[in-house]
XYZ file of C-alpha atoms in Angstrom:
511
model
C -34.471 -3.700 -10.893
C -36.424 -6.252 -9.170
C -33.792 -8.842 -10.899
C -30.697 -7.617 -9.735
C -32.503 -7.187 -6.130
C -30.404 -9.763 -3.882
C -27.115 -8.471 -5.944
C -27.412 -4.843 -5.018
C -28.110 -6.283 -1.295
C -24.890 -8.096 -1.323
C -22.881 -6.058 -3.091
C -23.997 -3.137 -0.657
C -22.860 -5.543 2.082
C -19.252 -5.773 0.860
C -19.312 -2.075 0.210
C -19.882 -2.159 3.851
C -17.236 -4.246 4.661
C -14.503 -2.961 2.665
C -14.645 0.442 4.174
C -14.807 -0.960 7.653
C -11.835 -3.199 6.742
C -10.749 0.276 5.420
C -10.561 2.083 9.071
C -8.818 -0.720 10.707
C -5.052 -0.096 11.777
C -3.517 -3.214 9.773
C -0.267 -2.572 7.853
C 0.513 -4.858 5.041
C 3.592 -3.487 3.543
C 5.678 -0.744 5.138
C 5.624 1.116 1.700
C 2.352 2.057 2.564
C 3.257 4.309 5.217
C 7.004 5.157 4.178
C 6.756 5.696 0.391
C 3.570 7.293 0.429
C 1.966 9.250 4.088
C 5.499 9.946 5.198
C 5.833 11.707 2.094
C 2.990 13.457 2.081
C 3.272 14.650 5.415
C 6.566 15.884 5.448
C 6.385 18.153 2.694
C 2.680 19.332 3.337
C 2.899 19.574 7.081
C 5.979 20.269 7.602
C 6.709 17.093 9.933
C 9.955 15.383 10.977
C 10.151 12.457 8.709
C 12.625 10.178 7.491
C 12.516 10.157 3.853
C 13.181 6.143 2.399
C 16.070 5.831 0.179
C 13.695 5.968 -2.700
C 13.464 9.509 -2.829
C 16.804 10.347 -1.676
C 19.053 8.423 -3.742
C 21.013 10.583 -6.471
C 18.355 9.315 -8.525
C 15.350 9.262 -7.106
C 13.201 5.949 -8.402
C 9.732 7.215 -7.290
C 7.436 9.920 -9.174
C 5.529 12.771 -6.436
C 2.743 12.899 -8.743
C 0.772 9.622 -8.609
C 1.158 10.394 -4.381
C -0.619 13.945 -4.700
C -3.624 12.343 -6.684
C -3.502 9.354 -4.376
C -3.129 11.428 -0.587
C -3.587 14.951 -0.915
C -7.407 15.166 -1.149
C -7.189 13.822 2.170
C -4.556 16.074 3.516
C -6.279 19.049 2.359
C -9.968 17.520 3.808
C -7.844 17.301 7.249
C -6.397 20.190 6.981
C -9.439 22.381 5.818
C -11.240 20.814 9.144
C -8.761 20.657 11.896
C -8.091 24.423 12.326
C -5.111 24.150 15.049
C -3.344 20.935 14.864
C -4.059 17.868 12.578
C -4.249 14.550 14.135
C -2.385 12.055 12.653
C -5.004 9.215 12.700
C -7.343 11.380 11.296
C -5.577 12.059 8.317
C -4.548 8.451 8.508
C -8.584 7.252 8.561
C -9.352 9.929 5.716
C -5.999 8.559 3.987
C -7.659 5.172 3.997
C -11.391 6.550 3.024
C -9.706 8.268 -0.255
C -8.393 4.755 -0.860
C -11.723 3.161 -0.347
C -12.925 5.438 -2.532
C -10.516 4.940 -5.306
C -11.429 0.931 -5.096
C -14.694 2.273 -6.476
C -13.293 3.423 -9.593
C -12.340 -0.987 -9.908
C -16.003 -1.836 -9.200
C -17.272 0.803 -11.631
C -14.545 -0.157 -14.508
C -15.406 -4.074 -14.105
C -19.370 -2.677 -14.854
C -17.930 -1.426 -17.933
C -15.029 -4.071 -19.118
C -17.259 -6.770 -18.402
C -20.209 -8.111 -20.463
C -23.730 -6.718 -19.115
C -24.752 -10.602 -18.306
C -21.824 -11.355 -16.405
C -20.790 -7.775 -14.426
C -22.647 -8.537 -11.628
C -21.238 -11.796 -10.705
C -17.569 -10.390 -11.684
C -18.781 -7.176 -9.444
C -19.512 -9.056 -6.358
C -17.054 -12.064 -6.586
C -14.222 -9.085 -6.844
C -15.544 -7.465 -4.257
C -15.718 -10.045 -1.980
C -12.069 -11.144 -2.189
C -9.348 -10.183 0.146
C -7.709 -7.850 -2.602
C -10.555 -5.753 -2.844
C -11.201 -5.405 0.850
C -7.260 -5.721 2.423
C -5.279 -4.462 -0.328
C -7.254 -1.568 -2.375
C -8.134 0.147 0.477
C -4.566 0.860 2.138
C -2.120 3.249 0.942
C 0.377 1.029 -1.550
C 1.423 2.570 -4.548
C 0.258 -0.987 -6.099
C -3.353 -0.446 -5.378
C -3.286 2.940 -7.334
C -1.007 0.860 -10.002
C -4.413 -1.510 -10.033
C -7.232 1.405 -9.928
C -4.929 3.098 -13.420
C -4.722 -0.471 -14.880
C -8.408 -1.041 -14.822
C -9.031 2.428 -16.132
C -6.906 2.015 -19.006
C -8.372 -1.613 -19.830
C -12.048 0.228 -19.492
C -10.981 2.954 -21.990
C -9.336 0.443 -24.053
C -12.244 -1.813 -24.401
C -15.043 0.645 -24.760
C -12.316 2.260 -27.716
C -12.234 -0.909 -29.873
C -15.673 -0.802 -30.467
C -15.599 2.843 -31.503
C -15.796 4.071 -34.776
C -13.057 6.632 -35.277
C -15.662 9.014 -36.712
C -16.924 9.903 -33.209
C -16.267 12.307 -31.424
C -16.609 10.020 -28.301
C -13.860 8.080 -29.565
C -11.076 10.570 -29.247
C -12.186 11.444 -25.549
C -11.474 7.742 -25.177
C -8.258 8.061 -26.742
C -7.161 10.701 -24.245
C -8.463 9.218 -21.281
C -6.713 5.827 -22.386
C -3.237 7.810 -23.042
C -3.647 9.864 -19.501
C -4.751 6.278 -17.102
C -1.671 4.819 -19.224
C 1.096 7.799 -18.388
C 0.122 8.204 -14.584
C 0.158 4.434 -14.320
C 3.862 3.970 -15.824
C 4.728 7.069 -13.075
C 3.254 5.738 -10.639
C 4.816 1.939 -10.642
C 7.342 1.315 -14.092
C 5.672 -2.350 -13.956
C 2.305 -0.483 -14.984
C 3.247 -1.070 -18.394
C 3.805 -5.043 -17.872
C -0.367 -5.377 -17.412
C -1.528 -2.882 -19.644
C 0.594 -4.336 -22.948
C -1.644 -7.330 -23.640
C -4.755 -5.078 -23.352
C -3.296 -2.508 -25.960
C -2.390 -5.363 -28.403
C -5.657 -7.387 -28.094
C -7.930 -4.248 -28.170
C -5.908 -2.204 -30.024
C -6.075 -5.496 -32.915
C -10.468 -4.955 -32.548
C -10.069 -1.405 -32.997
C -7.996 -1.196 -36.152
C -10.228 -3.758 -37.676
C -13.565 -1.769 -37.637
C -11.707 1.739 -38.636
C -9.186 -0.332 -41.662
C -11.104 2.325 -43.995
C -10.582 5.061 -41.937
C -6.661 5.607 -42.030
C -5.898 8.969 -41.717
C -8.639 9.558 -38.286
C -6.664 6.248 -36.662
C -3.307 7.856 -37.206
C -5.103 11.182 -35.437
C -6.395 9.405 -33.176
C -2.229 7.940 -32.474
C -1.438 11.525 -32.110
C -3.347 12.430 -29.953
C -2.714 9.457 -27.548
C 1.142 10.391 -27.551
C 0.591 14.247 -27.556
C -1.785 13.245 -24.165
C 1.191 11.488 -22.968
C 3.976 13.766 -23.953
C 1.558 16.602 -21.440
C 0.981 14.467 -18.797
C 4.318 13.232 -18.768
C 5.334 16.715 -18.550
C 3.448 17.599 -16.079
C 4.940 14.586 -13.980
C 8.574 15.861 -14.718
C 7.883 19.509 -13.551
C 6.100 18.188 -10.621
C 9.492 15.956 -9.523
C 11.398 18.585 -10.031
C 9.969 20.634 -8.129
C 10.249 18.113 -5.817
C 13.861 17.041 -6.031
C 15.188 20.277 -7.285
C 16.883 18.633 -10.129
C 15.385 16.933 -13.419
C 14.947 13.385 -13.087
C 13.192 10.829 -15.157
C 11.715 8.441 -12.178
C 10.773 6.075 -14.755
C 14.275 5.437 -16.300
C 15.628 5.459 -12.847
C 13.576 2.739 -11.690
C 14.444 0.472 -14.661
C 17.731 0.905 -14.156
C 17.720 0.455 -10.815
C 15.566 -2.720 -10.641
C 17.975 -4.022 -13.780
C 21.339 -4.752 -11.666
C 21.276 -8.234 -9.785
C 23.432 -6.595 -6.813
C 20.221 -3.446 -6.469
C 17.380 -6.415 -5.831
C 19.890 -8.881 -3.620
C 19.554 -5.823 -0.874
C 15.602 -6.245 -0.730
C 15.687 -9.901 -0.618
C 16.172 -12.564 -3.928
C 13.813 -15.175 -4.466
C 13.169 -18.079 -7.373
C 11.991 -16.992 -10.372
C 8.995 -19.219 -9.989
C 7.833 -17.945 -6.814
C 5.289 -15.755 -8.709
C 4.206 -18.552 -10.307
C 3.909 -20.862 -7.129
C 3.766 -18.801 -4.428
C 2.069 -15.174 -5.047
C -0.417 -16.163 -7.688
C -1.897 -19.052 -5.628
C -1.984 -16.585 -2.545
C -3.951 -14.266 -4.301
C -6.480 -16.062 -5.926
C -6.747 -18.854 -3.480
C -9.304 -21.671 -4.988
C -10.133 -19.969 -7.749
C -6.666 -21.074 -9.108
C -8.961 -24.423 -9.786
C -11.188 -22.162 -12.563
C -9.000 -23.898 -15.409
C -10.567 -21.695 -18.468
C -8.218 -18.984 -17.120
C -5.289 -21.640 -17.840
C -6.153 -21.248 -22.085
C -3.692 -20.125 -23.879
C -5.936 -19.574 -26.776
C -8.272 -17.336 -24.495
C -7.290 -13.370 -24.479
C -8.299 -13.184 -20.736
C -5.418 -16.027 -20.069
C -3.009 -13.492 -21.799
C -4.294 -10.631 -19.357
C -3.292 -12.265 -16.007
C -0.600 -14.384 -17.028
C 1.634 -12.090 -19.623
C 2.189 -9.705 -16.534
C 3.181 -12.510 -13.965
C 6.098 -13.960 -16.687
C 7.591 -10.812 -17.174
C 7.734 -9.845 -13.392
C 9.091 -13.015 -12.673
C 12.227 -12.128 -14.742
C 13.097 -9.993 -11.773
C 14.316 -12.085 -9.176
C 13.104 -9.843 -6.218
C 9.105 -11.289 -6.255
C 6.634 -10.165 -3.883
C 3.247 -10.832 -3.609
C 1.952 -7.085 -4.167
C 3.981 -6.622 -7.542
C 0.859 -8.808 -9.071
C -2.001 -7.057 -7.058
C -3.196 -5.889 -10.680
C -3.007 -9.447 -11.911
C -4.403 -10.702 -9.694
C -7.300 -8.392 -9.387
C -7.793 -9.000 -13.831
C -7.914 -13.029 -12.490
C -10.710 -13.041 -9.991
C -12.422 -10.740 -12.211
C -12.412 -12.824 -15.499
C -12.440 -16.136 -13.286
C -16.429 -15.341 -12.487
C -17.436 -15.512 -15.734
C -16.647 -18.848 -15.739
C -17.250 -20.243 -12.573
C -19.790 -22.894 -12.357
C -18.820 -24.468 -9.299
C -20.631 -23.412 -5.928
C -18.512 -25.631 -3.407
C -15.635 -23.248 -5.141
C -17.263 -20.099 -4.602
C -17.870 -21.540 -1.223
C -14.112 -21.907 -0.636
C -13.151 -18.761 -2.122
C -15.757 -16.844 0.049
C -14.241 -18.613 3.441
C -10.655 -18.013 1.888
C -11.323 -14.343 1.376
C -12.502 -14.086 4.555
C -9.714 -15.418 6.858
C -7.465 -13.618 4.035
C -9.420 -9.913 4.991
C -9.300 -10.639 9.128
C -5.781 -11.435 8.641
C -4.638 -8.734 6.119
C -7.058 -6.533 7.126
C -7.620 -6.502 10.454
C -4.891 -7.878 12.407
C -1.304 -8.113 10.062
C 1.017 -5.612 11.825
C -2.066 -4.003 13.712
C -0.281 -2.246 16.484
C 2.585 -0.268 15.279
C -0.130 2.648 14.255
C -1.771 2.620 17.149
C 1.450 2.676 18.569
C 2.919 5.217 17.425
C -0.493 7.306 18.057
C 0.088 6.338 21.522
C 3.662 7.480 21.631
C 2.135 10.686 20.060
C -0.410 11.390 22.473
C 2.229 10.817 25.757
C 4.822 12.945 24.479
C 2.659 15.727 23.332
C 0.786 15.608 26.260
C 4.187 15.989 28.463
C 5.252 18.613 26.381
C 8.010 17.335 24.380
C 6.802 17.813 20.725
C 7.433 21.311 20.970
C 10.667 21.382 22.657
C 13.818 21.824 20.732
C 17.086 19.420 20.858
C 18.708 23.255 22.436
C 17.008 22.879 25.493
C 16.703 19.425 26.117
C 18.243 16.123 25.818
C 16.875 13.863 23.462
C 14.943 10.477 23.806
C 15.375 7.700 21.695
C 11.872 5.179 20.874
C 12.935 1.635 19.519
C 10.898 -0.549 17.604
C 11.825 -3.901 17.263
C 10.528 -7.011 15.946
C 7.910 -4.928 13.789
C 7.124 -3.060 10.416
C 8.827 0.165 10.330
C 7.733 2.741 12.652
C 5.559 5.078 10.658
C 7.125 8.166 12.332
C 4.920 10.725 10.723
C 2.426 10.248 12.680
C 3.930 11.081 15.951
C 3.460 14.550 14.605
C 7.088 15.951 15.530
C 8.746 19.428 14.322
C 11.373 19.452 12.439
C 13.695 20.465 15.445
C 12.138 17.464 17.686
C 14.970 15.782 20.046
C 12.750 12.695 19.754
C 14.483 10.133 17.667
C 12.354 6.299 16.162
C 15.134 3.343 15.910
C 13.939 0.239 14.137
C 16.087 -2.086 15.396
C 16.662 -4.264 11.982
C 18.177 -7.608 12.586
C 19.002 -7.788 16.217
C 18.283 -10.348 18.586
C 16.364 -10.155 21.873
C 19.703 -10.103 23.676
C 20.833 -7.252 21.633
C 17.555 -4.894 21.408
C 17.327 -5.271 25.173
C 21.284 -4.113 26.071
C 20.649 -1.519 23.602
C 17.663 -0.265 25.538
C 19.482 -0.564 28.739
C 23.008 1.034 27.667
C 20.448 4.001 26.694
C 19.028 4.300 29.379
C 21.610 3.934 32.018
C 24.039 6.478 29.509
C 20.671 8.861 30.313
C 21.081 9.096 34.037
C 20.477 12.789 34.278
C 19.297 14.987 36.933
C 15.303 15.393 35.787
C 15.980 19.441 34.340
C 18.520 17.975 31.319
C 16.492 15.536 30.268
C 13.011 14.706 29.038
C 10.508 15.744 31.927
C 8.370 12.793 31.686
C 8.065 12.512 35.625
C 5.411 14.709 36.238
C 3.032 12.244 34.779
C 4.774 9.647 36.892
C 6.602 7.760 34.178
C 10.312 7.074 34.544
C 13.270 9.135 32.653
C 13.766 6.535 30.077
C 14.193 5.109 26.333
C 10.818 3.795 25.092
C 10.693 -0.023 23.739
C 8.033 -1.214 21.484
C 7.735 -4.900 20.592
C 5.154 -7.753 20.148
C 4.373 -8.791 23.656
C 4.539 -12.637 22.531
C 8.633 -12.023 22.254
C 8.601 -11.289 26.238
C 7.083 -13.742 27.841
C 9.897 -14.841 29.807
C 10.395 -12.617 34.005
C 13.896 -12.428 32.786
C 13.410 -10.095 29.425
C 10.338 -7.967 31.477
C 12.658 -7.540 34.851
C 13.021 -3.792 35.206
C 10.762 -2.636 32.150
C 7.209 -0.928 32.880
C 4.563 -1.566 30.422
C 3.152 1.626 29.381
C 0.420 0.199 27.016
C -0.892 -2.719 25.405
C -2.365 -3.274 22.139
C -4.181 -6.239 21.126
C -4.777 -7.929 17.766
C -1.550 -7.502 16.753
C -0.535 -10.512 14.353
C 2.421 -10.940 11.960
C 4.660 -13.975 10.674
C 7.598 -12.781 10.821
C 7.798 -14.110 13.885
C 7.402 -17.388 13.529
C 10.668 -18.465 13.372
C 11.370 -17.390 17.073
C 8.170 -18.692 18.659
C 5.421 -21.337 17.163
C 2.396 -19.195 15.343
C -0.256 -20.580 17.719
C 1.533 -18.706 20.408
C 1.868 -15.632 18.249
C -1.675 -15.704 17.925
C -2.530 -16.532 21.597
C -0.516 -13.492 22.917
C -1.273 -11.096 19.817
C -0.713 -7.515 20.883
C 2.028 -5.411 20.906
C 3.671 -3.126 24.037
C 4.930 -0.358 24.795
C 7.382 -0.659 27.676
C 9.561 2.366 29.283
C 12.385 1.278 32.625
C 10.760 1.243 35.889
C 10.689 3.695 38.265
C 13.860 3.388 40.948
């Protein structure tokens, strides 16, 4: 024990860090509110939520089940403890524990995929990188596609050097055929990273049993039978769901298949996987050539995924979070370099602040804000019968996630996310709002009795009104620092994003 002393230290210390990383209010991807809370909380709470085209298409490209195993042990925890009314950023913090949590089902896989000599520098390199800390530990369905692509691997390893004659070996088998069906559910480009792994340890495994043919075919068996349940189970579950049959699986690949479905998320080059995401995730350790090999299996792990993704033409940087993840892993067990580890260690640490801490970090405080104003004015629980209804835009930011303003279904309050307009444009459509609004106090919204102004709300980064001219006649309700994205950038230079960070929430002055 004594040994492995200053690696349990450190190791403990990025333990630490990754679940405060985990609390933090950063947003990477708005599929991590959208395609998986929003869900959640509509159909287990009961809350006014705008489902994402996703799951109401005619046919639907996501699978329910991978979200209940991912989010409802939180909902239940908040639900079991709040006994009244569940706050959204609680269930939002316990959202992101369960996630920090799942990240330890990586760290414990890599202790078993990886040689005993080499696990604890894989172990602590891992878990010092940015897509340990940032990316595991928020809400994206890719992080879960990454905890079931590790589990498979670990199965699949610890199989091929089974004999078929144990018993252990078909508990393997079913564990390997489970990881491997709820994986495919839960993002169709599952089976992209878990291919190579079933060929190369599939290969040792057949090897040491040649003699043994009739247990390998039972042990074949009972991998598909294990799939044919779980998949199963996944079906009833979506159709319970939808309230239709629907194979989310075959939707999705035929969906992602037609050139004119990806051109409406965005179209990229086909080497911007290769260029762009891969050197984004794994920083300097891009430099650990060994991983380059063709003739090395690990090569084949990392790489095999990243060609076949990048036959798609729509290429973000998330699709290869499992990749990526396989890459830093393998890469410390050849790393001999400490001005790299040096580099990857500062890297990984701008990468986490950034990601972690301060992409997108005011739209869910935001919206908690919002939450806490209107319920506290009474407006939650008023119906669009007795009152008029007020309109909240969002503008220049990841989508609203409007769960967590905690509204019934028959709220009057309405989110915008105004999508492509200028600053001319989200302004005048504020202000035609608000002057088509001008209602005696009774018809509308009664938010004067805490002395704030009849009036549309308007949330933006503060760095986009800078200017007397675009603040004359708003009120700013609240401000919210730390708030950093680069989406920006093209209106105003980043060092002036990042010297007026925040984001506000602004309502029409008072008359």
């Amino acid at each position: 024990m004594q040994k492995y002393r200053k690696y349990v230290i450190i190791y403990a210390f990025l333990l630490c860090f990754r679940l405060w990383i985990s609390q933090s209010n950063s947003y990477i991807h708005p599929d991590e509110q959208l395609q998986s809370l929003q869900i959640i909380a509509g159909k287990f709470l009961g809350w006014k939520v705008e489902l994402p085209w996703e799951f109401t298409s005619e046919r639907p490209i996501r699978s329910i089940f991978p979200l209940y195993i991912m989010l409802l042990p939180a909902f239940y925890t908040a639900k079991v403890t709040c006994h009244d009314f569940c706050k959204p950023d609680t269930i939002f913090l316990l959202a992101r524990f369960t996630m920090f949590l799942w990240s330890l089902v990586i760290d414990f896989s890599i202790c078993r995929i990886v040689p005993p000599a080499k696990k604890w520098k894989s172990l602590i390199l891992y878990s010092s990188s940015f897509l340990a800390s940032s990316f595991q530990t928020h809400t994206i369905t890719n992080s879960m596609e990454t905890v079931f692509t590790f589990l498979a691997i670990m199965f699949l390893s610890k199989l091929a050097v089974s004999s078929v004659n144990n018993r252990n070996s078909y508990w393997l088998s079913v564990a390997a055929s489970i990881s491997t069906t709820i994986g495919m559910f839960t993002r169709i480009t599952f089976l992209a990273f878990v291919l190579v792994p079933y060929f190369y340890y599939g290969i040792q495994w057949l090897k040491i049993n040649r003699t043994n043919k009739l247990s390998v075919f039972n042990h074949v068996l009972l991998m598909i039978f294990s799939c044919a349940l779980v998949s199963s189970l996944c079906l009833y579950e979506d159709y319970k769901f939808y309230g239709k049959f629907t194979v989310t699986p075959f939707n999705n690949i035929m969906y992602n298949s037609r050139f004119e479905n990806l051109a409406l998320h965005g179209i990229h080059s086909k080497t911007q996987h290769l260029f762009v995401n891969v050197p984004l995730l794994c920083g300097p350790l891009l430099l650990v050539f060994p991983l380059w090999n063709l003739r090395k299996a690990h090569a084949w792990f990392w790489i095999f995924p990243v060609l076949v993704l990048s036959i798609f033409p729509h290429q973000e940087a998330r699709f290869l979070l499992p990749a990526g993840s396989l890459y830093v892993v393998f890469a410390a067990q050849y790393i001999n370099s400490r001005f790299l580890l040096l580099l990857f260690i500062i890297y990984s640490t701008i990468m986490s602040v950034f990601y972690g801490i301060m992409h997108q970090n005011g739209v869910v405080p935001s919206v908690v804000e919002l939450s806490s104003l209107l319920r506290d004015n009474g407006i939650l629980n008023q119906t669009s019968i007795s009152h008029r209804p007020t309109t909240i835009y969002y503008w220049r930011t990841y989508t609203a996630p409007t769960w967590m303003l905690a509204l019934p279904e028959s709220s009057p309050v309405n989110v915008v996310q105004l999508y492509n307009y200028s600053k001319d444009q989200s302004l005048s459509r504020f202000w035609d709002d608000y002057y088509k609004n001008q209602f005696p106090e009774k018809e509308f919204m009664n938010l004067a009795s805490s002395g704030l102004p009849v009036s549309p709300i308007f949330v933006c980064p503060v760095a986009l009104l800078q200017s007397e001219e675009d603040t004359k006649g708003l009120q700013l309700l609240s401000y919210i620092p730390y708030h950093v994205d680069l989406d920006d950038a093209d209106e105003l230079p980043l060092a002036d994003l990042i010297r007026n960070h925040g984001i506000g929430i602004y309502t029409a002055k008072k008359n």
